[in-house]
PDB file of C-alpha atoms and ligand atoms in Angstrom:
ATOM      1  CA  MET A   1     -85.233-135.775 -88.588  1.00  0.00           C
ATOM      2  CA  ASP A   2     -88.364-137.070 -90.308  1.00  0.00           C
ATOM      3  CA  ALA A   3     -90.036-134.595 -92.625  1.00  0.00           C
ATOM      4  CA  PRO A   4     -93.273-133.098 -91.353  1.00  0.00           C
ATOM      5  CA  VAL A   5     -96.276-134.449 -93.251  1.00  0.00           C
ATOM      6  CA  VAL A   6     -98.801-131.643 -93.685  1.00  0.00           C
ATOM      7  CA  ALA A   7    -102.388-132.103 -94.869  1.00  0.00           C
ATOM      8  CA  VAL A   8    -103.939-129.009 -96.471  1.00  0.00           C
ATOM      9  CA  LEU A   9    -107.708-129.206 -96.189  1.00  0.00           C
ATOM     10  CA  SER A  10    -110.988-127.323 -96.150  1.00  0.00           C
ATOM     11  CA  LEU A  11    -114.626-128.162 -96.100  1.00  0.00           C
ATOM     12  CA  LYS A  12    -115.377-125.934 -99.051  1.00  0.00           C
ATOM     13  CA  GLY A  13    -114.103-126.076-102.602  1.00  0.00           C
ATOM     14  CA  GLY A  14    -112.120-123.345-104.279  1.00  0.00           C
ATOM     15  CA  VAL A  15    -110.877-121.597-101.133  1.00  0.00           C
ATOM     16  CA  GLY A  16    -107.186-122.103-101.877  1.00  0.00           C
ATOM     17  CA  LYS A  17    -105.958-125.509-100.691  1.00  0.00           C
ATOM     18  CA  THR A  18    -103.961-126.090-103.855  1.00  0.00           C
ATOM     19  CA  THR A  19    -102.724-122.502-103.821  1.00  0.00           C
ATOM     20  CA  VAL A  20    -101.458-122.909-100.250  1.00  0.00           C
ATOM     21  CA  THR A  21     -99.886-126.286-101.105  1.00  0.00           C
ATOM     22  CA  LEU A  22     -98.052-124.840-104.108  1.00  0.00           C
ATOM     23  CA  GLY A  23     -97.130-121.664-102.206  1.00  0.00           C
ATOM     24  CA  LEU A  24     -95.590-123.697 -99.377  1.00  0.00           C
ATOM     25  CA  ALA A  25     -93.703-125.882-101.867  1.00  0.00           C
ATOM     26  CA  SER A  26     -92.374-122.735-103.529  1.00  0.00           C
ATOM     27  CA  ALA A  27     -91.262-121.215-100.208  1.00  0.00           C
ATOM     28  CA  ALA A  28     -89.576-124.474 -99.161  1.00  0.00           C
ATOM     29  CA  MET A  29     -87.779-124.745-102.488  1.00  0.00           C
ATOM     30  CA  GLN A  30     -86.532-121.199-102.004  1.00  0.00           C
ATOM     31  CA  GLU A  31     -84.856-122.407 -98.809  1.00  0.00           C
ATOM     32  CA  GLY A  32     -83.295-125.388-100.566  1.00  0.00           C
ATOM     33  CA  ARG A  33     -85.619-127.946 -99.016  1.00  0.00           C
ATOM     34  CA  ARG A  34     -86.756-131.134-100.742  1.00  0.00           C
ATOM     35  CA  VAL A  35     -90.531-131.411-100.997  1.00  0.00           C
ATOM     36  CA  LEU A  36     -92.940-134.161-102.007  1.00  0.00           C
ATOM     37  CA  VAL A  37     -96.391-132.941-103.047  1.00  0.00           C
ATOM     38  CA  VAL A  38     -99.069-135.649-102.943  1.00  0.00           C
ATOM     39  CA  ASP A  39    -102.106-134.701-105.020  1.00  0.00           C
ATOM     40  CA  LEU A  40    -105.187-136.268-103.462  1.00  0.00           C
ATOM     41  CA  ASP A  41    -107.702-134.379-105.555  1.00  0.00           C
ATOM     42  CA  PRO A  42    -109.148-136.106-108.663  1.00  0.00           C
ATOM     43  CA  GLN A  43    -109.216-132.654-110.297  1.00  0.00           C
ATOM     44  CA  GLY A  44    -105.402-132.793-110.329  1.00  0.00           C
ATOM     45  CA  ASN A  45    -104.837-129.048-109.929  1.00  0.00           C
ATOM     46  CA  ALA A  46    -101.623-129.405-107.915  1.00  0.00           C
ATOM     47  CA  THR A  47    -100.373-131.901-110.496  1.00  0.00           C
ATOM     48  CA  ALA A  48    -101.048-129.366-113.265  1.00  0.00           C
ATOM     49  CA  GLY A  49     -99.474-126.478-111.322  1.00  0.00           C
ATOM     50  CA  LEU A  50     -96.277-128.469-110.826  1.00  0.00           C
ATOM     51  CA  ASN A  51     -95.804-128.956-114.552  1.00  0.00           C
ATOM     52  CA  LEU A  52     -94.741-132.619-114.421  1.00  0.00           C
ATOM     53  CA  SER A  53     -91.741-133.618-116.489  1.00  0.00           C
ATOM     54  CA  ASP A  54     -93.353-136.872-117.717  1.00  0.00           C
ATOM     55  CA  VAL A  55     -96.764-138.495-117.925  1.00  0.00           C
ATOM     56  CA  PRO A  56     -96.939-140.410-114.644  1.00  0.00           C
ATOM     57  CA  THR A  57     -97.109-144.212-114.772  1.00  0.00           C
ATOM     58  CA  PHE A  58     -98.582-144.442-111.280  1.00  0.00           C
ATOM     59  CA  THR A  59    -100.843-141.970-109.510  1.00  0.00           C
ATOM     60  CA  THR A  60    -102.304-141.478-106.038  1.00  0.00           C
ATOM     61  CA  SER A  61    -105.209-143.609-107.237  1.00  0.00           C
ATOM     62  CA  ASP A  62    -102.851-146.571-107.854  1.00  0.00           C
ATOM     63  CA  VAL A  63    -101.094-145.917-104.551  1.00  0.00           C
ATOM     64  CA  LEU A  64    -104.359-146.053-102.598  1.00  0.00           C
ATOM     65  CA  TYR A  65    -105.549-149.090-104.532  1.00  0.00           C
ATOM     66  CA  ASP A  66    -102.304-150.942-103.894  1.00  0.00           C
ATOM     67  CA  GLY A  67    -101.895-149.775-100.305  1.00  0.00           C
ATOM     68  CA  ARG A  68     -98.706-151.763 -99.594  1.00  0.00           C
ATOM     69  CA  THR A  69     -96.189-150.344 -97.124  1.00  0.00           C
ATOM     70  CA  GLY A  70     -93.883-147.853 -98.833  1.00  0.00           C
ATOM     71  CA  VAL A  71     -95.457-148.251-102.273  1.00  0.00           C
ATOM     72  CA  ALA A  72     -95.974-144.469-102.676  1.00  0.00           C
ATOM     73  CA  LEU A  73     -92.293-144.007-103.428  1.00  0.00           C
ATOM     74  CA  ASP A  74     -92.768-145.995-106.678  1.00  0.00           C
ATOM     75  CA  ALA A  75     -95.226-143.345-107.858  1.00  0.00           C
ATOM     76  CA  VAL A  76     -92.951-140.337-107.317  1.00  0.00           C
ATOM     77  CA  VAL A  77     -92.385-138.243-110.448  1.00  0.00           C
ATOM     78  CA  ALA A  78     -90.147-135.272-111.192  1.00  0.00           C
ATOM     79  CA  THR A  79     -91.696-131.842-111.726  1.00  0.00           C
ATOM     80  CA  GLY A  80     -90.905-128.881-113.943  1.00  0.00           C
ATOM     81  CA  TRP A  81     -90.133-126.885-110.798  1.00  0.00           C
ATOM     82  CA  GLY A  82     -86.723-128.549-110.547  1.00  0.00           C
ATOM     83  CA  PRO A  83     -84.906-131.259-108.637  1.00  0.00           C
ATOM     84  CA  LEU A  84     -86.085-130.213-105.174  1.00  0.00           C
ATOM     85  CA  ILE A  85     -89.792-130.676-105.859  1.00  0.00           C
ATOM     86  CA  ASP A  86     -91.294-134.108-106.575  1.00  0.00           C
ATOM     87  CA  ALA A  87     -94.917-135.134-106.868  1.00  0.00           C
ATOM     88  CA  ILE A  88     -97.298-138.030-106.766  1.00  0.00           C
ATOM     89  CA  ALA A  89     -99.840-137.140-109.433  1.00  0.00           C
ATOM     90  CA  ALA A  90    -103.602-137.357-109.279  1.00  0.00           C
ATOM     91  CA  GLU A  91    -105.949-138.585-111.986  1.00  0.00           C
ATOM     92  CA  ARG A  92    -109.702-138.626-112.412  1.00  0.00           C
ATOM     93  CA  ALA A  93    -109.894-142.302-111.461  1.00  0.00           C
ATOM     94  CA  LEU A  94    -109.035-141.212-107.918  1.00  0.00           C
ATOM     95  CA  GLU A  95    -112.750-140.500-107.518  1.00  0.00           C
ATOM     96  CA  HIS A  96    -113.320-144.238-107.245  1.00  0.00           C
ATOM     97  CA  ARG A  97    -110.982-144.324-104.266  1.00  0.00           C
ATOM     98  CA  ALA A  98    -113.240-141.846-102.505  1.00  0.00           C
ATOM     99  CA  VAL A  99    -115.226-144.727-101.047  1.00  0.00           C
ATOM    100  CA  PRO A 100    -113.974-146.959 -98.259  1.00  0.00           C
ATOM    101  CA  SER A 101    -112.818-150.379 -99.386  1.00  0.00           C
ATOM    102  CA  GLY A 102    -110.475-153.104 -98.149  1.00  0.00           C
ATOM    103  CA  ALA A 103    -109.078-153.432 -94.650  1.00  0.00           C
ATOM    104  CA  ASP A 104    -108.539-150.286 -92.569  1.00  0.00           C
ATOM    105  CA  PRO A 105    -109.302-148.002 -95.537  1.00  0.00           C
ATOM    106  CA  VAL A 106    -108.334-144.726 -93.858  1.00  0.00           C
ATOM    107  CA  ARG A 107    -104.764-145.841 -93.239  1.00  0.00           C
ATOM    108  CA  ARG A 108    -103.874-146.815 -96.785  1.00  0.00           C
ATOM    109  CA  LEU A 109    -102.006-143.590 -97.546  1.00  0.00           C
ATOM    110  CA  GLN A 110    -100.150-143.604 -94.238  1.00  0.00           C
ATOM    111  CA  ARG A 111     -98.894-147.134 -94.928  1.00  0.00           C
ATOM    112  CA  ALA A 112     -98.037-146.364 -98.533  1.00  0.00           C
ATOM    113  CA  LEU A 113     -96.025-143.279 -97.553  1.00  0.00           C
ATOM    114  CA  ARG A 114     -93.836-145.138 -95.089  1.00  0.00           C
ATOM    115  CA  GLY A 115     -90.197-144.303 -95.773  1.00  0.00           C
ATOM    116  CA  ALA A 116     -90.978-141.097 -97.688  1.00  0.00           C
ATOM    117  CA  ALA A 117     -90.306-138.872 -94.674  1.00  0.00           C
ATOM    118  CA  ASP A 118     -86.612-139.928 -94.737  1.00  0.00           C
ATOM    119  CA  ARG A 119     -86.177-138.724 -98.292  1.00  0.00           C
ATOM    120  CA  TYR A 120     -87.760-135.276 -98.076  1.00  0.00           C
ATOM    121  CA  ASP A 121     -87.763-132.242 -95.808  1.00  0.00           C
ATOM    122  CA  LEU A 122     -91.481-131.634 -96.208  1.00  0.00           C
ATOM    123  CA  ILE A 123     -94.426-133.686 -97.467  1.00  0.00           C
ATOM    124  CA  LEU A 124     -97.565-131.817 -98.503  1.00  0.00           C
ATOM    125  CA  LEU A 125    -100.932-133.520 -99.011  1.00  0.00           C
ATOM    126  CA  ASP A 126    -103.305-131.477-101.182  1.00  0.00           C
ATOM    127  CA  CYS A 127    -106.817-132.631-100.275  1.00  0.00           C
ATOM    128  CA  PRO A 128    -109.990-132.571-102.381  1.00  0.00           C
ATOM    129  CA  PRO A 129    -112.874-130.248-101.452  1.00  0.00           C
ATOM    130  CA  SER A 130    -114.657-132.513 -98.994  1.00  0.00           C
ATOM    131  CA  LEU A 131    -113.960-134.168 -95.688  1.00  0.00           C
ATOM    132  CA  GLY A 132    -114.556-137.601 -97.224  1.00  0.00           C
ATOM    133  CA  GLU A 133    -112.410-140.697 -97.469  1.00  0.00           C
ATOM    134  CA  LEU A 134    -109.498-139.142 -99.377  1.00  0.00           C
ATOM    135  CA  THR A 135    -109.161-136.307 -96.853  1.00  0.00           C
ATOM    136  CA  ARG A 136    -109.492-138.825 -94.034  1.00  0.00           C
ATOM    137  CA  ASN A 137    -106.613-140.789 -95.539  1.00  0.00           C
ATOM    138  CA  ALA A 138    -104.584-137.574 -95.552  1.00  0.00           C
ATOM    139  CA  LEU A 139    -105.481-136.914 -91.898  1.00  0.00           C
ATOM    140  CA  PHE A 140    -104.227-140.350 -90.878  1.00  0.00           C
ATOM    141  CA  ALA A 141    -100.989-139.920 -92.840  1.00  0.00           C
ATOM    142  CA  ALA A 142    -100.260-136.376 -91.593  1.00  0.00           C
ATOM    143  CA  ASP A 143     -98.822-135.012 -88.373  1.00  0.00           C
ATOM    144  CA  GLN A 144     -99.902-131.450 -89.077  1.00  0.00           C
ATOM    145  CA  ALA A 145    -103.021-130.002 -90.663  1.00  0.00           C
ATOM    146  CA  ILE A 146    -103.495-126.629 -92.310  1.00  0.00           C
ATOM    147  CA  VAL A 147    -107.094-125.504 -92.653  1.00  0.00           C
ATOM    148  CA  VAL A 148    -107.686-123.045 -95.487  1.00  0.00           C
ATOM    149  CA  THR A 149    -110.608-120.657 -95.421  1.00  0.00           C
ATOM    150  CA  GLU A 150    -111.784-117.386 -96.923  1.00  0.00           C
ATOM    151  CA  PRO A 151    -112.755-114.278 -94.974  1.00  0.00           C
ATOM    152  CA  THR A 152    -116.475-114.667 -95.657  1.00  0.00           C
ATOM    153  CA  TYR A 153    -119.637-115.264 -93.699  1.00  0.00           C
ATOM    154  CA  PHE A 154    -119.322-119.075 -93.748  1.00  0.00           C
ATOM    155  CA  ALA A 155    -115.628-119.117 -92.845  1.00  0.00           C
ATOM    156  CA  VAL A 156    -115.929-119.825 -89.125  1.00  0.00           C
ATOM    157  CA  GLN A 157    -118.423-122.624 -89.618  1.00  0.00           C
ATOM    158  CA  GLY A 158    -116.367-124.220 -92.420  1.00  0.00           C
ATOM    159  CA  ALA A 159    -113.106-123.985 -90.470  1.00  0.00           C
ATOM    160  CA  GLN A 160    -114.840-125.425 -87.416  1.00  0.00           C
ATOM    161  CA  GLN A 161    -115.922-128.496 -89.351  1.00  0.00           C
ATOM    162  CA  ALA A 162    -112.431-129.009 -90.780  1.00  0.00           C
ATOM    163  CA  VAL A 163    -110.951-128.690 -87.279  1.00  0.00           C
ATOM    164  CA  GLU A 164    -113.488-131.274 -86.069  1.00  0.00           C
ATOM    165  CA  ALA A 165    -112.399-133.672 -88.820  1.00  0.00           C
ATOM    166  CA  VAL A 166    -108.845-133.318 -87.493  1.00  0.00           C
ATOM    167  CA  GLU A 167    -110.113-134.003 -83.962  1.00  0.00           C
ATOM    168  CA  VAL A 168    -111.864-137.164 -85.141  1.00  0.00           C
ATOM    169  CA  ALA A 169    -108.676-138.476 -86.798  1.00  0.00           C
ATOM    170  CA  ARG A 170    -106.778-137.770 -83.575  1.00  0.00           C
ATOM    171  CA  ARG A 171    -109.378-139.532 -81.431  1.00  0.00           C
ATOM    172  CA  GLU A 172    -109.388-142.490 -83.801  1.00  0.00           C
ATOM    173  CA  GLY A 173    -105.675-143.044 -83.378  1.00  0.00           C
ATOM    174  CA  ASN A 174    -103.499-140.428 -85.104  1.00  0.00           C
ATOM    175  CA  VAL A 175    -102.691-138.932 -81.711  1.00  0.00           C
ATOM    176  CA  GLY A 176     -99.866-136.638 -82.871  1.00  0.00           C
ATOM    177  CA  LEU A 177    -102.003-134.800 -85.414  1.00  0.00           C
ATOM    178  CA  HIS A 178    -102.742-131.141 -84.775  1.00  0.00           C
ATOM    179  CA  VAL A 179    -103.929-128.048 -86.620  1.00  0.00           C
ATOM    180  CA  VAL A 180    -100.885-125.800 -87.041  1.00  0.00           C
ATOM    181  CA  ALA A 181    -102.609-123.056 -88.964  1.00  0.00           C
ATOM    182  CA  ILE A 182    -105.984-121.775 -90.028  1.00  0.00           C
ATOM    183  CA  VAL A 183    -105.164-119.718 -93.093  1.00  0.00           C
ATOM    184  CA  PRO A 184    -107.527-117.049 -94.383  1.00  0.00           C
ATOM    185  CA  ASN A 185    -106.917-116.840 -98.135  1.00  0.00           C
ATOM    186  CA  ARG A 186    -107.878-114.272-100.791  1.00  0.00           C
ATOM    187  CA  ALA A 187    -108.022-111.496 -98.251  1.00  0.00           C
ATOM    188  CA  ARG A 188    -108.627-107.943 -99.365  1.00  0.00           C
ATOM    189  CA  VAL A 189    -107.961-106.036 -96.183  1.00  0.00           C
ATOM    190  CA  ARG A 190    -109.317-102.838 -97.701  1.00  0.00           C
ATOM    191  CA  LEU A 191    -112.748-104.462 -97.587  1.00  0.00           C
ATOM    192  CA  SER A 192    -114.290-103.837 -94.189  1.00  0.00           C
ATOM    193  CA  GLU A 193    -116.284-107.071 -94.557  1.00  0.00           C
ATOM    194  CA  HIS A 194    -113.002-109.016 -94.904  1.00  0.00           C
ATOM    195  CA  ARG A 195    -111.439-107.241 -91.928  1.00  0.00           C
ATOM    196  CA  TYR A 196    -114.506-108.055 -89.872  1.00  0.00           C
ATOM    197  CA  ARG A 197    -114.418-111.746 -90.880  1.00  0.00           C
ATOM    198  CA  LEU A 198    -110.687-111.988 -90.136  1.00  0.00           C
ATOM    199  CA  GLN A 199    -111.295-110.635 -86.634  1.00  0.00           C
ATOM    200  CA  GLU A 200    -114.171-113.039 -86.220  1.00  0.00           C
ATOM    201  CA  LEU A 201    -111.920-115.987 -87.141  1.00  0.00           C
ATOM    202  CA  GLN A 202    -109.254-114.784 -84.699  1.00  0.00           C
ATOM    203  CA  GLY A 203    -111.903-114.399 -82.004  1.00  0.00           C
ATOM    204  CA  VAL A 204    -112.909-118.045 -82.372  1.00  0.00           C
ATOM    205  CA  PHE A 205    -109.579-119.750 -83.138  1.00  0.00           C
ATOM    206  CA  GLY A 206    -107.047-117.359 -81.561  1.00  0.00           C
ATOM    207  CA  ALA A 207    -103.391-117.604 -82.518  1.00  0.00           C
ATOM    208  CA  THR A 208    -103.954-120.625 -84.764  1.00  0.00           C
ATOM    209  CA  VAL A 209    -105.237-118.128 -87.348  1.00  0.00           C
ATOM    210  CA  THR A 210    -102.269-116.930 -89.425  1.00  0.00           C
ATOM    211  CA  GLU A 211    -101.704-113.762 -91.377  1.00  0.00           C
ATOM    212  CA  ALA A 212    -104.006-113.790 -94.383  1.00  0.00           C
ATOM    213  CA  ILE A 213    -102.775-114.677 -97.864  1.00  0.00           C
ATOM    214  CA  PRO A 214    -103.620-111.660-100.042  1.00  0.00           C
ATOM    215  CA  GLU A 215    -105.737-111.823-103.179  1.00  0.00           C
ATOM    216  CA  ARG A 216    -103.197-111.455-106.011  1.00  0.00           C
ATOM    217  CA  THR A 217    -103.567-112.051-109.731  1.00  0.00           C
ATOM    218  CA  ALA A 218     -99.916-113.123-109.829  1.00  0.00           C
ATOM    219  CA  ILE A 219    -100.908-116.300-107.960  1.00  0.00           C
ATOM    220  CA  GLN A 220    -103.171-117.322-110.839  1.00  0.00           C
ATOM    221  CA  GLN A 221    -100.594-116.295-113.427  1.00  0.00           C
ATOM    222  CA  ALA A 222     -97.821-118.355-111.826  1.00  0.00           C
ATOM    223  CA  GLN A 223    -100.154-121.356-111.485  1.00  0.00           C
ATOM    224  CA  GLY A 224    -101.195-121.046-115.126  1.00  0.00           C
ATOM    225  CA  ALA A 225     -97.562-120.959-116.203  1.00  0.00           C
ATOM    226  CA  GLY A 226     -96.723-123.961-113.988  1.00  0.00           C
ATOM    227  CA  VAL A 227     -93.984-122.126-112.072  1.00  0.00           C
ATOM    228  CA  PRO A 228     -93.408-121.391-108.363  1.00  0.00           C
ATOM    229  CA  ILE A 229     -94.737-118.051-107.101  1.00  0.00           C
ATOM    230  CA  HIS A 230     -91.163-117.179-106.102  1.00  0.00           C
ATOM    231  CA  ALA A 231     -90.169-117.304-109.778  1.00  0.00           C
ATOM    232  CA  TRP A 232     -92.867-114.817-110.823  1.00  0.00           C
ATOM    233  CA  ARG A 233     -91.625-111.258-110.976  1.00  0.00           C
ATOM    234  CA  SER A 234     -94.189-108.715-109.807  1.00  0.00           C
ATOM    235  CA  THR A 235     -95.079-106.809-106.679  1.00  0.00           C
ATOM    236  CA  GLY A 236     -98.142-108.996-106.180  1.00  0.00           C
ATOM    237  CA  ALA A 237     -96.081-112.165-106.517  1.00  0.00           C
ATOM    238  CA  ARG A 238     -93.590-110.865-103.952  1.00  0.00           C
ATOM    239  CA  SER A 239     -96.251-110.130-101.344  1.00  0.00           C
ATOM    240  CA  ALA A 240     -97.868-113.544-101.896  1.00  0.00           C
ATOM    241  CA  ALA A 241     -94.450-115.232-101.685  1.00  0.00           C
ATOM    242  CA  LEU A 242     -93.745-113.513 -98.357  1.00  0.00           C
ATOM    243  CA  ALA A 243     -97.077-114.718 -96.961  1.00  0.00           C
ATOM    244  CA  PHE A 244     -96.184-118.314 -97.910  1.00  0.00           C
ATOM    245  CA  GLU A 245     -92.736-117.948 -96.328  1.00  0.00           C
ATOM    246  CA  ASP A 246     -94.400-116.900 -93.055  1.00  0.00           C
ATOM    247  CA  LEU A 247     -96.711-119.865 -93.226  1.00  0.00           C
ATOM    248  CA  LEU A 248     -93.828-122.246 -93.904  1.00  0.00           C
ATOM    249  CA  GLY A 249     -92.089-120.827 -90.831  1.00  0.00           C
ATOM    250  CA  ARG A 250     -95.049-121.918 -88.747  1.00  0.00           C
ATOM    251  CA  VAL A 251     -94.892-125.498 -90.086  1.00  0.00           C
ATOM    252  CA  ALA A 252     -91.140-125.745 -89.464  1.00  0.00           C
ATOM    253  CA  ASP A 253     -91.468-124.236 -86.005  1.00  0.00           C
ATOM    254  CA  VAL A 254     -94.076-126.723 -84.906  1.00  0.00           C
ATOM    255  CA  SER A 255     -92.182-129.708 -86.285  1.00  0.00           C
ATOM    256  CA  ALA A 256     -89.002-128.640 -84.466  1.00  0.00           C
ATOM    257  CA  ARG A 257     -90.946-128.303 -81.201  1.00  0.00           C
ATOM    258  CA  GLU A 258     -92.596-131.668 -81.751  1.00  0.00           C
ATOM    259  CA  HIS A 259     -89.210-133.236 -82.439  1.00  0.00           C
ATOM    260  CA  ARG A 260     -87.867-131.874 -79.145  1.00  0.00           C
ATOM    261  CA  ARG A 261     -90.935-133.165 -77.324  1.00  0.00           C
ATOM    262  CA  LEU A 262     -90.383-136.665 -78.706  1.00  0.00           C
ATOM    263  CA  HIS A 263     -86.592-136.849 -78.621  1.00  0.00           C
ATOM    264  CA  GLY A 264     -85.574-134.282 -76.001  1.00  0.00           C
ATOM    265  CA  PRO A 265     -83.517-131.141 -76.616  1.00  0.00           C
ATOM    266  CA  GLY A 266     -80.694-131.525 -79.119  1.00  0.00           C
ATOM    267  CA  PRO A 267     -77.138-130.320 -78.498  1.00  0.00           C
ATOM    268  CA  ALA A 268     -77.037-126.632 -77.539  1.00  0.00           C
ATOM    269  CA  VAL A 269     -76.451-124.349 -80.496  1.00  0.00           C
ATOM    270  CA  THR A 270     -74.074-121.489 -79.712  1.00  0.00           C
TER     271      THR A 270
HETATM  272  N1  ATP B 301    -104.824-115.524-102.895  1.00  0.00           N
HETATM  273  C1  ATP B 301    -105.281-115.693-104.136  1.00  0.00           C
HETATM  274  N2  ATP B 301    -105.230-114.673-105.040  1.00  0.00           N
HETATM  275  C2  ATP B 301    -105.708-114.849-106.295  1.00  0.00           C
HETATM  276  N3  ATP B 301    -106.234-115.983-106.759  1.00  0.00           N
HETATM  277  C3  ATP B 301    -106.306-117.026-105.913  1.00  0.00           C
HETATM  278  C4  ATP B 301    -105.839-116.950-104.567  1.00  0.00           C
HETATM  279  N4  ATP B 301    -106.040-118.135-103.966  1.00  0.00           N
HETATM  280  C5  ATP B 301    -106.605-118.930-104.875  1.00  0.00           C
HETATM  281  N5  ATP B 301    -106.772-118.283-106.053  1.00  0.00           N
HETATM  282  C6  ATP B 301    -107.372-118.825-107.286  1.00  0.00           C
HETATM  283  O1  ATP B 301    -108.652-119.334-106.961  1.00  0.00           O
HETATM  284  C7  ATP B 301    -108.896-120.560-107.612  1.00  0.00           C
HETATM  285  C8  ATP B 301    -109.168-121.643-106.556  1.00  0.00           C
HETATM  286  O2  ATP B 301    -107.981-121.811-105.777  1.00  0.00           O
HETATM  287  P1  ATP B 301    -107.426-123.272-105.425  1.00  0.00           P
HETATM  288  O3  ATP B 301    -107.476-124.127-106.634  1.00  0.00           O
HETATM  289  O4  ATP B 301    -106.141-123.089-104.738  1.00  0.00           O
HETATM  290  O5  ATP B 301    -108.547-123.717-104.389  1.00  0.00           O
HETATM  291  P2  ATP B 301    -108.807-125.187-103.832  1.00  0.00           P
HETATM  292  O6  ATP B 301    -109.345-125.031-102.462  1.00  0.00           O
HETATM  293  O7  ATP B 301    -107.618-126.029-104.015  1.00  0.00           O
HETATM  294  O8  ATP B 301    -109.957-125.661-104.829  1.00  0.00           O
HETATM  295  P3  ATP B 301    -110.584-127.148-104.890  1.00  0.00           P
HETATM  296  O9  ATP B 301    -111.465-127.238-103.724  1.00  0.00           O
HETATM  297  O10 ATP B 301    -111.312-127.166-106.193  1.00  0.00           O
HETATM  298  O11 ATP B 301    -109.435-128.091-104.827  1.00  0.00           O
HETATM  299  C9  ATP B 301    -107.663-120.834-108.469  1.00  0.00           C
HETATM  300  O12 ATP B 301    -107.906-120.386-109.771  1.00  0.00           O
HETATM  301  C10 ATP B 301    -106.585-120.006-107.819  1.00  0.00           C
HETATM  302  O13 ATP B 301    -105.600-119.580-108.741  1.00  0.00           O
HETATM  303 MG1   MG B 302    -107.431-127.862-104.975  1.00  0.00          MG
END
């Protein structure tokens, strides 16, 4: 079965896209799954959090510049997280890829990633903080989208715009793409303002809104140390890890359903 390709996006910066990407990679690794993390943000935060084993020769910038079918696999590098987690690194020069160029510019990543889904169980695309060309490339390469938001006043509006960007990619030809989760991050449920905003999100987007990822210092500590949240020993780390496991369950669930829709039910499991 082809690995699900999941774009993690938001309209706003700093809401937790990279945190959700790394948290999902950590949860998948815990289950023994092979993951490819593609860093599409010139800031390179996912690249840093994965503690690469070597300085990469090729980056997502080179991959998008080259754009040949399957070329992304040449840019795969090992990470300090271990053999299950690989990455395609970002670099600052990726900013120059943020403008359309060449033929069919939004499909460059999709073409370049061809073949990758056979080699991994999950492919995660960490998007930059805008709905520009790099995020659009992710939305044409992905079959699932996760929208990250914070439980604040602008959350509904921001999530709405990210969901619309997904809609546009679907209308323009990536017909299988859908939003599997709208994830409220950095929630402090003791704050009545946060509780109110979480309910507001659920009121607008219904069951697509997942359980919130809690605000935990352990998340920042694990990222700073370049290790998976599942390897960090603290109560905060454990509760964050559980939230990412739940979220991963949603991704896997949807991809299994989608697989059945496309290929029919598999042999009965008894
Ligand atoms: N649930 C959380 N608890 C504590 N800290 C968090 C949480 N989520 C994110 N952070 C911290 O907030 C900062 C921003 O998070 P992150 O880098 O994941 O956001 P982003 O959306 O990827 O940002 P950008 O738009 O710049 O790519 C980071 O320092 C991260 O460690
Ligand atoms: Mg980020």
